[in-house]
Amino acid sequence: MTSTSRPDTASSVIAPLDTPPRNPWARSIGSLIFVSRWLQAPLYIGLIVAQLVYVVVFMVELWHLIDGVIHDISHLDEAVIMLAVLGLIDVVMIANLLIMVIIGGYETFVSRINVDGHPDQPEWLSHVNANVLKVKLAMAIIGISSIHLLKTFIEVGGMSERGISTDGEKYTPTGVLWQVVIHMVFIVSAVALAWIDRMSQQTLAKAHAQPTH
């Protein structure tokens, strides 16, 4: 009787195709492109300098407010003080925006900062990515726009149809309307970015939840 030989189990397994070695030029170009991310580091250092400028602006505005109150304490105008305080808040919110761009952008696009476990680590830095950074920047822009819009509403309290001039600035009903429209566009954009980020997270969660065969 002729016996049929069965192929060995180990030899019957198809070996994976060996990946061809990469071209040295391709490796060099890839390494160069990866290292080029450090070109953004001077940009973030420049933003730190810009934040220092905003610190100086804040201190100057604060001194003007204190000086005005001390020299004319008997005739304090609540509206003037409110506008000055809103200006200070505006500077602070822009500084917060700079911090988010500096830390979040550097962490996302350049290199890890490695501050895990530090007591002063920002809460949002632990899960920062490009989408989260976009949403937070959009929310910061809405806050800044709200401050400017509130300042405009205070200035145009007695505005007529021809407009009103305050501190050398001209306010008209059409200009105020456009400010409101632009503010609403910022809000809609932030909601859209948040919705896109939520949809991408749900899609990623479903992909991880699918059983692997």
GROMACS .gro file of C-alpha atoms in nm:
model
  213
    1MET     CA    1   0.000   0.000   0.000
    2THR     CA    2   0.120   0.341  -0.084
    3SER     CA    3   0.100   0.580   0.201
    4THR     CA    4   0.025   0.939   0.138
    5SER     CA    5   0.265   1.161   0.324
    6ARG     CA    6   0.115   1.448   0.514
    7PRO     CA    7   0.298   1.772   0.505
    8ASP     CA    8   0.458   1.879   0.826
    9THR     CA    9   0.250   2.123   1.027
   10ALA     CA   10   0.536   2.363   1.074
   11SER     CA   11   0.622   2.358   0.703
   12SER     CA   12   0.258   2.408   0.602
   13VAL     CA   13   0.242   2.747   0.771
   14ILE     CA   14   0.292   3.020   0.518
   15ALA     CA   15   0.576   3.241   0.628
   16PRO     CA   16   0.508   3.612   0.611
   17LEU     CA   17   0.668   3.800   0.331
   18ASP     CA   18   0.986   3.968   0.434
   19THR     CA   19   0.958   4.341   0.411
   20PRO     CA   20   1.224   4.478   0.183
   21PRO     CA   21   1.480   4.699   0.352
   22ARG     CA   22   1.405   5.068   0.329
   23ASN     CA   23   1.603   5.287   0.101
   24PRO     CA   24   1.869   5.481   0.296
   25TRP     CA   25   1.751   5.798   0.124
   26ALA     CA   26   1.395   5.735   0.241
   27ARG     CA   27   1.516   5.683   0.599
   28SER     CA   28   1.718   6.003   0.585
   29ILE     CA   29   1.430   6.207   0.447
   30GLY     CA   30   1.192   6.062   0.706
   31SER     CA   31   1.434   6.144   0.988
   32LEU     CA   32   1.479   6.496   0.854
   33ILE     CA   33   1.104   6.551   0.837
   34PHE     CA   34   1.061   6.420   1.192
   35VAL     CA   35   1.339   6.640   1.328
   36SER     CA   36   1.196   6.944   1.145
   37ARG     CA   37   0.927   6.968   1.413
   38TRP     CA   38   1.187   7.147   1.628
   39LEU     CA   39   1.164   7.441   1.390
   40GLN     CA   40   0.843   7.529   1.575
   41ALA     CA   41   1.025   7.565   1.908
   42PRO     CA   42   1.139   7.927   1.837
   43LEU     CA   43   0.775   8.012   1.755
   44TYR     CA   44   0.660   7.906   2.101
   45ILE     CA   45   0.953   8.092   2.260
   46GLY     CA   46   0.833   8.399   2.069
   47LEU     CA   47   0.487   8.352   2.216
   48ILE     CA   48   0.644   8.347   2.563
   49VAL     CA   49   0.798   8.687   2.484
   50ALA     CA   50   0.453   8.806   2.366
   51GLN     CA   51   0.307   8.692   2.697
   52LEU     CA   52   0.572   8.895   2.879
   53VAL     CA   53   0.455   9.197   2.679
   54TYR     CA   54   0.098   9.133   2.794
   55VAL     CA   55   0.220   9.121   3.156
   56VAL     CA   56   0.367   9.469   3.107
   57VAL     CA   57   0.043   9.589   2.944
   58PHE     CA   58  -0.160   9.450   3.235
   59MET     CA   59   0.057   9.624   3.495
   60VAL     CA   60   0.036   9.956   3.304
   61GLU     CA   61  -0.343   9.934   3.278
   62LEU     CA   62  -0.370   9.839   3.645
   63TRP     CA   63  -0.154  10.137   3.743
   64HIS     CA   64  -0.373  10.371   3.535
   65LEU     CA   65  -0.681  10.236   3.715
   66ILE     CA   66  -0.528  10.276   4.061
   67ASP     CA   67  -0.391  10.620   3.976
   68GLY     CA   68  -0.728  10.738   3.849
   69VAL     CA   69  -0.906  10.617   4.163
   70ILE     CA   70  -0.650  10.776   4.401
   71HIS     CA   71  -0.647  11.119   4.231
   72ASP     CA   72  -1.024  11.145   4.190
   73ILE     CA   73  -1.165  10.921   4.461
   74SER     CA   74  -1.457  11.155   4.530
   75HIS     CA   75  -1.591  11.130   4.173
   76LEU     CA   76  -1.573  10.761   4.088
   77ASP     CA   77  -1.759  10.658   3.775
   78GLU     CA   78  -1.876  10.297   3.797
   79ALA     CA   79  -1.896  10.261   3.420
   80VAL     CA   80  -1.537  10.384   3.374
   81ILE     CA   81  -1.410  10.146   3.642
   82MET     CA   82  -1.605   9.859   3.489
   83LEU     CA   83  -1.456   9.928   3.146
   84ALA     CA   84  -1.106   9.939   3.296
   85VAL     CA   85  -1.163   9.609   3.479
   86LEU     CA   86  -1.302   9.450   3.162
   87GLY     CA   87  -0.985   9.563   2.985
   88LEU     CA   88  -0.777   9.388   3.251
   89ILE     CA   89  -0.987   9.072   3.217
   90ASP     CA   90  -0.940   9.090   2.841
   91VAL     CA   91  -0.561   9.095   2.883
   92VAL     CA   92  -0.578   8.800   3.126
   93MET     CA   93  -0.791   8.592   2.887
   94ILE     CA   94  -0.556   8.661   2.599
   95ALA     CA   95  -0.266   8.553   2.825
   96ASN     CA   96  -0.459   8.233   2.904
   97LEU     CA   97  -0.503   8.176   2.532
   98LEU     CA   98  -0.128   8.217   2.484
   99ILE     CA   99  -0.060   7.963   2.761
  100MET     CA  100  -0.287   7.706   2.597
  101VAL     CA  101  -0.122   7.760   2.258
  102ILE     CA  102   0.230   7.744   2.402
  103ILE     CA  103   0.189   7.440   2.627
  104GLY     CA  104  -0.071   7.250   2.424
  105GLY     CA  105   0.090   7.322   2.087
  106TYR     CA  106   0.438   7.229   2.204
  107GLU     CA  107   0.309   6.911   2.369
  108THR     CA  108   0.109   6.812   2.061
  109PHE     CA  109   0.337   6.905   1.773
  110VAL     CA  110   0.694   6.925   1.907
  111SER     CA  111   0.780   6.715   2.212
  112ARG     CA  112   0.648   6.585   2.541
  113ILE     CA  113   0.702   6.816   2.836
  114ASN     CA  114   0.701   6.526   3.086
  115VAL     CA  115   0.528   6.694   3.379
  116ASP     CA  116   0.322   6.388   3.477
  117GLY     CA  117   0.263   6.386   3.850
  118HIS     CA  118   0.359   6.750   3.895
  119PRO     CA  119   0.119   6.920   4.139
  120ASP     CA  120   0.084   7.222   3.909
  121GLN     CA  121   0.015   7.021   3.592
  122PRO     CA  122  -0.291   7.164   3.409
  123GLU     CA  123  -0.585   6.923   3.414
  124TRP     CA  124  -0.638   6.946   3.038
  125LEU     CA  125  -0.273   6.867   2.958
  126SER     CA  126  -0.315   6.499   3.050
  127HIS     CA  127  -0.547   6.437   2.754
  128VAL     CA  128  -0.447   6.712   2.514
  129ASN     CA  129  -0.454   6.649   2.140
  130ALA     CA  130  -0.516   6.851   1.828
  131ASN     CA  131  -0.897   6.829   1.857
  132VAL     CA  132  -0.907   6.914   2.228
  133LEU     CA  133  -0.672   7.205   2.168
  134LYS     CA  134  -0.896   7.340   1.892
  135VAL     CA  135  -1.205   7.326   2.115
  136LYS     CA  136  -1.030   7.496   2.407
  137LEU     CA  137  -0.892   7.768   2.182
  138ALA     CA  138  -1.239   7.824   2.037
  139MET     CA  139  -1.383   7.857   2.387
  140ALA     CA  140  -1.109   8.104   2.482
  141ILE     CA  141  -1.182   8.312   2.171
  142ILE     CA  142  -1.552   8.316   2.265
  143GLY     CA  143  -1.459   8.445   2.610
  144ILE     CA  144  -1.245   8.723   2.463
  145SER     CA  145  -1.519   8.814   2.216
  146SER     CA  146  -1.772   8.824   2.502
  147ILE     CA  147  -1.557   9.074   2.691
  148HIS     CA  148  -1.530   9.300   2.386
  149LEU     CA  149  -1.903   9.272   2.323
  150LEU     CA  150  -1.983   9.358   2.685
  151LYS     CA  151  -1.756   9.664   2.665
  152THR     CA  152  -1.940   9.772   2.351
  153PHE     CA  153  -2.279   9.733   2.519
  154ILE     CA  154  -2.164   9.950   2.809
  155GLU     CA  155  -2.031  10.216   2.573
  156VAL     CA  156  -2.346  10.234   2.357
  157GLY     CA  157  -2.597  10.261   2.639
  158GLY     CA  158  -2.742  10.587   2.504
  159MET     CA  159  -2.667  10.535   2.135
  160SER     CA  160  -2.899  10.695   1.879
  161GLU     CA  161  -2.961  10.587   1.522
  162ARG     CA  162  -2.665  10.801   1.410
  163GLY     CA  163  -2.433  10.625   1.653
  164ILE     CA  164  -2.221  10.753   1.937
  165SER     CA  165  -1.857  10.856   1.980
  166THR     CA  166  -1.677  10.756   2.299
  167ASP     CA  167  -1.307  10.804   2.371
  168GLY     CA  168  -1.237  10.869   2.005
  169GLU     CA  169  -1.422  10.554   1.888
  170LYS     CA  170  -1.734  10.566   1.674
  171TYR     CA  171  -2.012  10.315   1.746
  172THR     CA  172  -2.301  10.267   1.505
  173PRO     CA  173  -2.601  10.031   1.519
  174THR     CA  174  -2.469   9.848   1.213
  175GLY     CA  175  -2.125   9.804   1.371
  176VAL     CA  176  -2.273   9.671   1.693
  177LEU     CA  177  -2.494   9.433   1.494
  178TRP     CA  178  -2.190   9.297   1.311
  179GLN     CA  179  -2.012   9.246   1.642
  180VAL     CA  180  -2.304   9.036   1.764
  181VAL     CA  181  -2.311   8.838   1.438
  182ILE     CA  182  -1.936   8.768   1.455
  183HIS     CA  183  -1.972   8.661   1.819
  184MET     CA  184  -2.249   8.418   1.722
  185VAL     CA  185  -2.027   8.279   1.443
  186PHE     CA  186  -1.759   8.210   1.704
  187ILE     CA  187  -2.013   8.025   1.918
  188VAL     CA  188  -2.140   7.815   1.627
  189SER     CA  189  -1.783   7.731   1.526
  190ALA     CA  190  -1.698   7.618   1.881
  191VAL     CA  191  -2.011   7.401   1.897
  192ALA     CA  192  -1.924   7.245   1.561
  193LEU     CA  193  -1.568   7.170   1.672
  194ALA     CA  194  -1.694   7.015   1.997
  195TRP     CA  195  -1.946   6.802   1.804
  196ILE     CA  196  -1.679   6.683   1.559
  197ASP     CA  197  -1.448   6.594   1.850
  198ARG     CA  198  -1.727   6.401   2.022
  199MET     CA  199  -1.814   6.212   1.703
  200SER     CA  200  -1.450   6.117   1.647
  201GLN     CA  201  -1.422   5.992   2.005
  202GLN     CA  202  -1.740   5.783   1.966
  203THR     CA  203  -1.610   5.634   1.640
  204LEU     CA  204  -1.279   5.549   1.804
  205ALA     CA  205  -1.455   5.393   2.102
  206LYS     CA  206  -1.672   5.175   1.874
  207ALA     CA  207  -1.365   5.064   1.682
  208HIS     CA  208  -1.195   4.955   2.005
  209ALA     CA  209  -1.513   4.784   2.129
  210GLN     CA  210  -1.542   4.557   1.823
  211PRO     CA  211  -1.424   4.198   1.899
  212THR     CA  212  -1.109   4.093   1.720
  213HIS     CA  213  -1.127   3.763   1.531
   0.00000   0.00000   0.00000
